[in-house]
Coordinates of C-alpha atoms and ligand atoms in Angstrom, one line a residue:
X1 CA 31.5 -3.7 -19.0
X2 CA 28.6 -5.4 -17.3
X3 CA 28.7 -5.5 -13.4
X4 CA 26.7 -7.2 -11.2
X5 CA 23.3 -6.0 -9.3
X6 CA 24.2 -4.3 -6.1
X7 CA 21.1 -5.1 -3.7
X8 CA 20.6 -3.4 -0.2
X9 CA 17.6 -4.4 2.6
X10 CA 16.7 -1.0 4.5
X11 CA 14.2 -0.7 7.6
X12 CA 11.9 2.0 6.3
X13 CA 8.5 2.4 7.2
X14 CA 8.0 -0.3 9.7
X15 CA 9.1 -2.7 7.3
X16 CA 12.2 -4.3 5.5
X17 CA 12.8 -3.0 2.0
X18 CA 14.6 -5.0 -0.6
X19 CA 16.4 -2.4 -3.3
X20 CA 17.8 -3.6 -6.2
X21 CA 19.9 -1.7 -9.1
X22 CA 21.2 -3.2 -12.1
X23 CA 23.5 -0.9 -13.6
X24 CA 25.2 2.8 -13.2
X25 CA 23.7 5.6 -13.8
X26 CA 24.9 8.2 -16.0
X27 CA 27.0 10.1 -13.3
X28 CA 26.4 7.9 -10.2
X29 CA 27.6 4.2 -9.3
X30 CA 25.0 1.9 -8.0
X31 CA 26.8 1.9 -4.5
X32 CA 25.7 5.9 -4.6
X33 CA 22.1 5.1 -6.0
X34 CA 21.1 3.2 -3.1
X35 CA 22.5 5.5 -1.1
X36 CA 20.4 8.5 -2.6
X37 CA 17.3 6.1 -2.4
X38 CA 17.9 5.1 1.2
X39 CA 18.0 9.0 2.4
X40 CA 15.2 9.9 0.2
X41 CA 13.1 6.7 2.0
X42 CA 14.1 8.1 5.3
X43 CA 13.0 11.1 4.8
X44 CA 10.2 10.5 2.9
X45 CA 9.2 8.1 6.4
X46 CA 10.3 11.5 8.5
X47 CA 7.5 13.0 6.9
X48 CA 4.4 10.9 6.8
X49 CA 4.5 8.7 9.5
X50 CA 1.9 9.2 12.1
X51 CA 3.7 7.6 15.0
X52 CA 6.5 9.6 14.7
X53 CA 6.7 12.6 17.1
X54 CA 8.9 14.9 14.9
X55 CA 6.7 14.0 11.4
X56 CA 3.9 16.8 10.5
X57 CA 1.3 14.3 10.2
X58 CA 1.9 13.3 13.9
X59 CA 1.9 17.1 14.6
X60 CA -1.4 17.5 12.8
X61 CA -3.0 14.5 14.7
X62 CA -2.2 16.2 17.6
X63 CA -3.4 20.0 16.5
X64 CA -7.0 19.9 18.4
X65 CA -8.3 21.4 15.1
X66 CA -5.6 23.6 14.3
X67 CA -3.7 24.0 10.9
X68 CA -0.2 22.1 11.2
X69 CA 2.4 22.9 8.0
X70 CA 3.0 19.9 6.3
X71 CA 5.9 19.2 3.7
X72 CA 5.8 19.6 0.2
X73 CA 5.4 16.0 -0.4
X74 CA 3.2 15.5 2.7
X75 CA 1.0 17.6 0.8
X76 CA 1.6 16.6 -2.4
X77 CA 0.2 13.2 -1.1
X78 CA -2.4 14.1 1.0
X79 CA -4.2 15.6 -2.2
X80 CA -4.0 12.8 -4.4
X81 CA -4.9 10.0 -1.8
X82 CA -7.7 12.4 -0.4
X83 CA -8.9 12.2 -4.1
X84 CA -8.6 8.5 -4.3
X85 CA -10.9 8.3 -1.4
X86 CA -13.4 10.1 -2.9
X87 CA -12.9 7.9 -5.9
X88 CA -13.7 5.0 -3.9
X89 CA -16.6 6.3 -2.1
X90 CA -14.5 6.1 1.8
X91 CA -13.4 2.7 1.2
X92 CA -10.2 3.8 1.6
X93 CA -10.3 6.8 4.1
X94 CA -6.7 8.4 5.7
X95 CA -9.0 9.3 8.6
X96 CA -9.9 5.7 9.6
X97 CA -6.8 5.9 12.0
X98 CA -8.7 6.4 15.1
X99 CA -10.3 3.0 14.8
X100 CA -6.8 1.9 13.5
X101 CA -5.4 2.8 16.9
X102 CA -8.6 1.6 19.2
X103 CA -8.0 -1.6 17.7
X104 CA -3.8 -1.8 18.9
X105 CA -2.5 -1.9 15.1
X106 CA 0.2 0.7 15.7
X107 CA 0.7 -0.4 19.7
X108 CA 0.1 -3.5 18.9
X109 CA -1.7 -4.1 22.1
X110 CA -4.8 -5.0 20.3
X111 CA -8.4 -5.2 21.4
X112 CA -12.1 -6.3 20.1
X113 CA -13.7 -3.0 20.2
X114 CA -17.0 -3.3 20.7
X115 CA -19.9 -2.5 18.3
X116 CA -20.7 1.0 20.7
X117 CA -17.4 2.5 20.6
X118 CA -17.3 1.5 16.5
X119 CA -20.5 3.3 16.4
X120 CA -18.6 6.4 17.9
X121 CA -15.6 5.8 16.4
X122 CA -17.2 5.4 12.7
X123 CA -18.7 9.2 13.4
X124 CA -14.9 10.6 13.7
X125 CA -14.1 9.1 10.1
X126 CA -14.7 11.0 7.1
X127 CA -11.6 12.0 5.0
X128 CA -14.0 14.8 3.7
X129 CA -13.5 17.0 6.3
X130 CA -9.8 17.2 5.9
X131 CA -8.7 20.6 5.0
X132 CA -5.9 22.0 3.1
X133 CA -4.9 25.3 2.0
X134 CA -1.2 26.7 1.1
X135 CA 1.5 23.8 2.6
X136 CA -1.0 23.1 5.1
X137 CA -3.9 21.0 6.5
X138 CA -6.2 20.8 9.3
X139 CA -9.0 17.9 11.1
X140 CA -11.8 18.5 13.1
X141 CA -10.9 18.0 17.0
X142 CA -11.4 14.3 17.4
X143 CA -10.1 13.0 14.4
X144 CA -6.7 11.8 13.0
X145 CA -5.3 10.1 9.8
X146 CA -2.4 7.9 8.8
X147 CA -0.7 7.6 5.7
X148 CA 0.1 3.9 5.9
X149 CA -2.5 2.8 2.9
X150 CA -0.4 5.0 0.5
X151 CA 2.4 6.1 2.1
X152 CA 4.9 3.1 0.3
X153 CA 3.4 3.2 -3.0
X154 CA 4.0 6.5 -3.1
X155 CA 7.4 6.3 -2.0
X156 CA 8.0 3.9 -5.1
X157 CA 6.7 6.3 -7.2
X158 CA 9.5 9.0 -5.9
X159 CA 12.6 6.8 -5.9
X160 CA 11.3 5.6 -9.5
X161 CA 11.6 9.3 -10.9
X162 CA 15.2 9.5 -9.4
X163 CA 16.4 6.5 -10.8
X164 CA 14.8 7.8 -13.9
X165 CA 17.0 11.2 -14.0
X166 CA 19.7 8.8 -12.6
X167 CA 19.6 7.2 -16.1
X168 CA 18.8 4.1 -14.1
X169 CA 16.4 1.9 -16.3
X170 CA 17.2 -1.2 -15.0
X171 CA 15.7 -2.0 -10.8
X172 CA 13.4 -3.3 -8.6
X173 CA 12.2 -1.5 -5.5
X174 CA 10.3 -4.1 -2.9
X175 CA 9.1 -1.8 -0.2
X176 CA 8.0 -4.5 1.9
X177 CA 6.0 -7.2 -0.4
X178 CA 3.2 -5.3 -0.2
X179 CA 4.7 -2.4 -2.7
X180 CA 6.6 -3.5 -5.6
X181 CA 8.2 -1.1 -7.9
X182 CA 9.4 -2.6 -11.0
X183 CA 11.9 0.0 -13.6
X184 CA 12.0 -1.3 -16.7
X185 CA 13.2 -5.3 -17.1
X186 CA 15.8 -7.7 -16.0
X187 CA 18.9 -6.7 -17.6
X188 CA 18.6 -9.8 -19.9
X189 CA 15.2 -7.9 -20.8
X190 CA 13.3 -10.4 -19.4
X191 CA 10.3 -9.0 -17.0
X192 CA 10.7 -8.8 -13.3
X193 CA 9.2 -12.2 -11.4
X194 CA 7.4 -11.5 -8.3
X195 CA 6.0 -13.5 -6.5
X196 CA 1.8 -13.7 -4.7
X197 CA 1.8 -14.7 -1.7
X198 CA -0.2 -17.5 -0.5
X199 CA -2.6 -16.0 2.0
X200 CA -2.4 -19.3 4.0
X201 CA 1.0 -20.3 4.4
X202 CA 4.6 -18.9 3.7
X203 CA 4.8 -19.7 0.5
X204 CA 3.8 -18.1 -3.0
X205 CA 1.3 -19.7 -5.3
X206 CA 2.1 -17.7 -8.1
X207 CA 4.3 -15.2 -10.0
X208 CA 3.7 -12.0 -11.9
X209 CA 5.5 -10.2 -14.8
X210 CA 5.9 -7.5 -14.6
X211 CA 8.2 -4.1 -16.4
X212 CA 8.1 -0.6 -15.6
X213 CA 4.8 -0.7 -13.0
X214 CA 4.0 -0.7 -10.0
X215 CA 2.0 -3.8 -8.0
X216 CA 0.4 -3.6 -4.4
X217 CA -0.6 -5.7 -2.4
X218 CA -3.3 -5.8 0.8
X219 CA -3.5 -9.1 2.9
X220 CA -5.0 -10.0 5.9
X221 CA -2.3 -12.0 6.8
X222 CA 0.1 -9.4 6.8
X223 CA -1.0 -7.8 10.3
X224 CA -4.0 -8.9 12.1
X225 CA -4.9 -10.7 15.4
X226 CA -6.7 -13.3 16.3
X227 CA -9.3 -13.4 19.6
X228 CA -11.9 -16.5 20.1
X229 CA -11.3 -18.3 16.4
X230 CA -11.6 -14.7 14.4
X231 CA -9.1 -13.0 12.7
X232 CA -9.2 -9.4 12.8
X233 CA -6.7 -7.7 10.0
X234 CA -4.8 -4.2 10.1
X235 CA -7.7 -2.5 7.0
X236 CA -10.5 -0.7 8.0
X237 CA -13.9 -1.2 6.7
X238 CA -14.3 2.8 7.4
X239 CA -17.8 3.0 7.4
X240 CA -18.1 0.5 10.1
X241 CA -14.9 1.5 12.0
X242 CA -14.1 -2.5 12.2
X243 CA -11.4 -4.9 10.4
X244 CA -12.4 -5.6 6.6
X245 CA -14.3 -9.0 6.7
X246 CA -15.0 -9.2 2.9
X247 CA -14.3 -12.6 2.1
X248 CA -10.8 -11.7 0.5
X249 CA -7.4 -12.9 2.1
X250 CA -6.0 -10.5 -0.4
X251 CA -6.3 -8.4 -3.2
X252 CA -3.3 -7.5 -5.7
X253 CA -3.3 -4.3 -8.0
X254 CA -0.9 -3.4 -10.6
X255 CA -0.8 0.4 -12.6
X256 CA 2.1 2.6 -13.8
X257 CA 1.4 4.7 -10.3
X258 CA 2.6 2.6 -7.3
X259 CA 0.0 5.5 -5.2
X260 CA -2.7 4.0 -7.0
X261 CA -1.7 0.1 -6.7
X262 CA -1.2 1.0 -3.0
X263 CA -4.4 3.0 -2.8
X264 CA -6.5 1.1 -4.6
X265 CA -5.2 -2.5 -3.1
X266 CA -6.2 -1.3 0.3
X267 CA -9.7 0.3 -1.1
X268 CA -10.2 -2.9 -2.8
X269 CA -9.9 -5.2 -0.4
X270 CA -12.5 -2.9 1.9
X271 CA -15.1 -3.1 -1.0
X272 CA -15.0 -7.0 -1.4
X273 CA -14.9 -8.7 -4.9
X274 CA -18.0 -8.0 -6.2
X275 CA -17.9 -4.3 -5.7
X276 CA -14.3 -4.0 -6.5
X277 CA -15.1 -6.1 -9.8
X278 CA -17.9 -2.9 -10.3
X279 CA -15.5 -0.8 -9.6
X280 CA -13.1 -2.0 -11.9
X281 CA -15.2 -1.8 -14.7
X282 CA -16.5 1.5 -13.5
X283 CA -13.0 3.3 -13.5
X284 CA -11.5 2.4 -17.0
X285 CA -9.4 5.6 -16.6
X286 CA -8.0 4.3 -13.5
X287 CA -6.3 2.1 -16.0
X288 CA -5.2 -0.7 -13.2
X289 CA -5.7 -4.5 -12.9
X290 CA -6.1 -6.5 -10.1
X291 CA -5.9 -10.0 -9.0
X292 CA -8.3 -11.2 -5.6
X293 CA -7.8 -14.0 -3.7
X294 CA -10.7 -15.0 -1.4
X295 CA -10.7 -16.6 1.9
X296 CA -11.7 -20.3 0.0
X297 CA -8.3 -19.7 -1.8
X298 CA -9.9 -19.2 -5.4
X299 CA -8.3 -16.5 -8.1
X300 CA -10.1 -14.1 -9.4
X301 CA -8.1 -11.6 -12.3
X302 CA -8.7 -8.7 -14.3
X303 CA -7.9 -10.1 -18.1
X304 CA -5.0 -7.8 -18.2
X305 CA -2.9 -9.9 -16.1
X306 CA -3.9 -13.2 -17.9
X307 CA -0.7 -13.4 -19.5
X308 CA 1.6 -12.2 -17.0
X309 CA 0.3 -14.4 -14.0
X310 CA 1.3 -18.0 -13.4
X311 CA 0.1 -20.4 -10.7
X312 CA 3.3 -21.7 -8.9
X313 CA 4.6 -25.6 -9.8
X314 CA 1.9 -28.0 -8.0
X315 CA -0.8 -25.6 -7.3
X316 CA -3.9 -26.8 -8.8
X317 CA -6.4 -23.8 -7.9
X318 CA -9.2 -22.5 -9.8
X319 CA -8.2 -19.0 -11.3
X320 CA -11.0 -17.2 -12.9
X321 CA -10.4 -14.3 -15.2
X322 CA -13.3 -11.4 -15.0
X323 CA -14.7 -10.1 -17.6
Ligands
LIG1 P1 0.3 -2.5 4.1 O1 0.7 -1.5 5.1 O2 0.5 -3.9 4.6 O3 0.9 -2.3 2.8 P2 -2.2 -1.4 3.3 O4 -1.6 -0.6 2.2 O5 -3.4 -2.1 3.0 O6 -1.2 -2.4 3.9 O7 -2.4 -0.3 4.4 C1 -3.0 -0.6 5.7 C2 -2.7 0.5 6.6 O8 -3.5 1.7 6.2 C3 -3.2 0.2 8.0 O9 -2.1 -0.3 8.8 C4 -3.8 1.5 8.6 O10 -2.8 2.3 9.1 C5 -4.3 2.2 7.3 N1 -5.7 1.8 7.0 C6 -6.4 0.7 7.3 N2 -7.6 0.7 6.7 C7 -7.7 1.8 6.0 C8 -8.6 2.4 5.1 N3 -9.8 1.8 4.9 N4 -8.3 3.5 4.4 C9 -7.1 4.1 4.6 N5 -6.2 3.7 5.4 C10 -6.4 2.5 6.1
LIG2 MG1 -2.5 0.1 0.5

């Protein structure tokens, strides 16, 4: 007997989460599914937030150069998004957190910092001086890092293994619009629909399908703030220790690894579209696609997602496929 989806929205990560399960699993109902994946979120957030005074990574922030344990998967994440920096030569860096924070993105209480104090701030940023051995890790005094570039992507990669030895094939994980997490199809088999988001109103202007992959998204609509007509968004350009201002509103990856998607989405969207179109072609074994949308509103996509992307009813923009 077919039953219906069972959907649940969580607050997880500073964010609201949309789960939804299509069917059983071999020994669990849906009900308990989305139960499992609510605690494992939770904890998952326990353990990689930086704002959070009982999570390691807070702990390590606060070391003054001191090693601080980390979880298994704090660490397990730390390694692989410390080698995605390097892959993207610092565009995305953990350690751009102190500029994070002089700008007010967790407080919110934001400022223009000025170009002196980026000057300082850009010399206490460089992700290659974190240090890990055993379940540990250690900064330089002075420094900090978040996980908040990779921390949700990588959380869909998690609850995607368990629903896989759930015998789940059938969900979508939306971790906050910016991380999707699509298991297999639509019962019907049909692929998952999700929707772009227009950078420049509420709306989308087109949908994706998509099966069994991840998709991220990085806006800079999604947190910014805006001081005498300029709007400064919530990603780093590291090297300058200042908002991203690229020329992108937003930049859209899909892969098999929601880490990478989420990764890479933020590192793209720091490099602008010319270098991330390099880097693209570059990294074939990265095996991802992306889609860019640029501050004039014009589409760019990797030919990968020329099939699977359509503009929404009305929307007459140009969409240019890279090659
Ligand atoms: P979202 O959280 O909306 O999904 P992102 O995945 O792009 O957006 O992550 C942005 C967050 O990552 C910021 O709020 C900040 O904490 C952190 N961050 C900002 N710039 C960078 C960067 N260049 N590299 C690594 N982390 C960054
Ligand atoms: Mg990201």
């Amino acid at each position: 007997m077919r039953s219906d989806p069972v959907r649940r929205t969580i607050l997880a990560m500073d964010t609201v989460m949309n789960l939804t399960v299509c069917q059983n699993g071999k020994d669990i109902t849906m009900d308990k599914a989305l139960d499992e994946l609510t605690a494992c979120i939770n904890t998952l957030d326990k353990e990689l937030s930086a704002t959070g005074q009982e999570s390691p990574i807070y702990a390590l922030n606060h070391a003054q150069g001191g090693w601080t344990a980390l979880s298994e998967r704090g660490c397990d994440l730390l390694d692989r998004a410390l080698a995605l920096c390097a892959a993207t030569g610092g565009a995305l860096d953990l350690t751009a957190y102190p500029a994070v924070e002089a700008w007010g993105f967790p407080s919110g209480e934001y400022r223009v910092v000025s170009p002196d104090e980026c000057a300082q701030l850009a010399g206490r940023i460089n992700y290659a001086a974190v240090e890990r051995k055993d379940g540990q890790a250690r900064l330089p005094e002075g420094m900090a890092l978040d996980m908040g570039a990779v921390a949700k992507g990588y959380a869909g990669d998690i609850l995607a293994a368990r629903l896989g030895e759930m015998g789940i094939t059938s969900a979508l994980l939306d971790l906050g619009q910016s991380s999707i997490q699509a298991i297999g199809a639509k019962p019907d088999g049909s692929p998952w629909r999700v929707g772009i988001q227009d950078p420049d109103s509420e709306g989308y202007l087109g949908v994706l399908s998509l099966s069994d992959c991840g998709m991220g998204t990085s806006g800079n609509y999604q947190r910014f703030f805006e001081e005498d007509g300029v709007t400064y968004c919530h990603i780093i350009d590291p090297a300058a220790a200042a908002p991203a201002q690229t020329g992108l509103s937003s930049v859209t990856v899909v892969s098999p690894s929601g880490l990478l998607c989420d990764g890479l989405s933020t590192a793209l969207f720091v490099m602008g579209l010319d270098k991330a179109t390099q880097f693209w072609h570059d990294h074939p074994e990265l095996g991802f696609d992306a889609l860019f949308i640029t501050d004039k509103g014009k589409i760019y996509l990797t030919p990968g997602l020329a099939d699977s992307f359509t503009l929404a009813e009305g929307e007459q923009r140009e969409v240019t496929v890279l090659s």
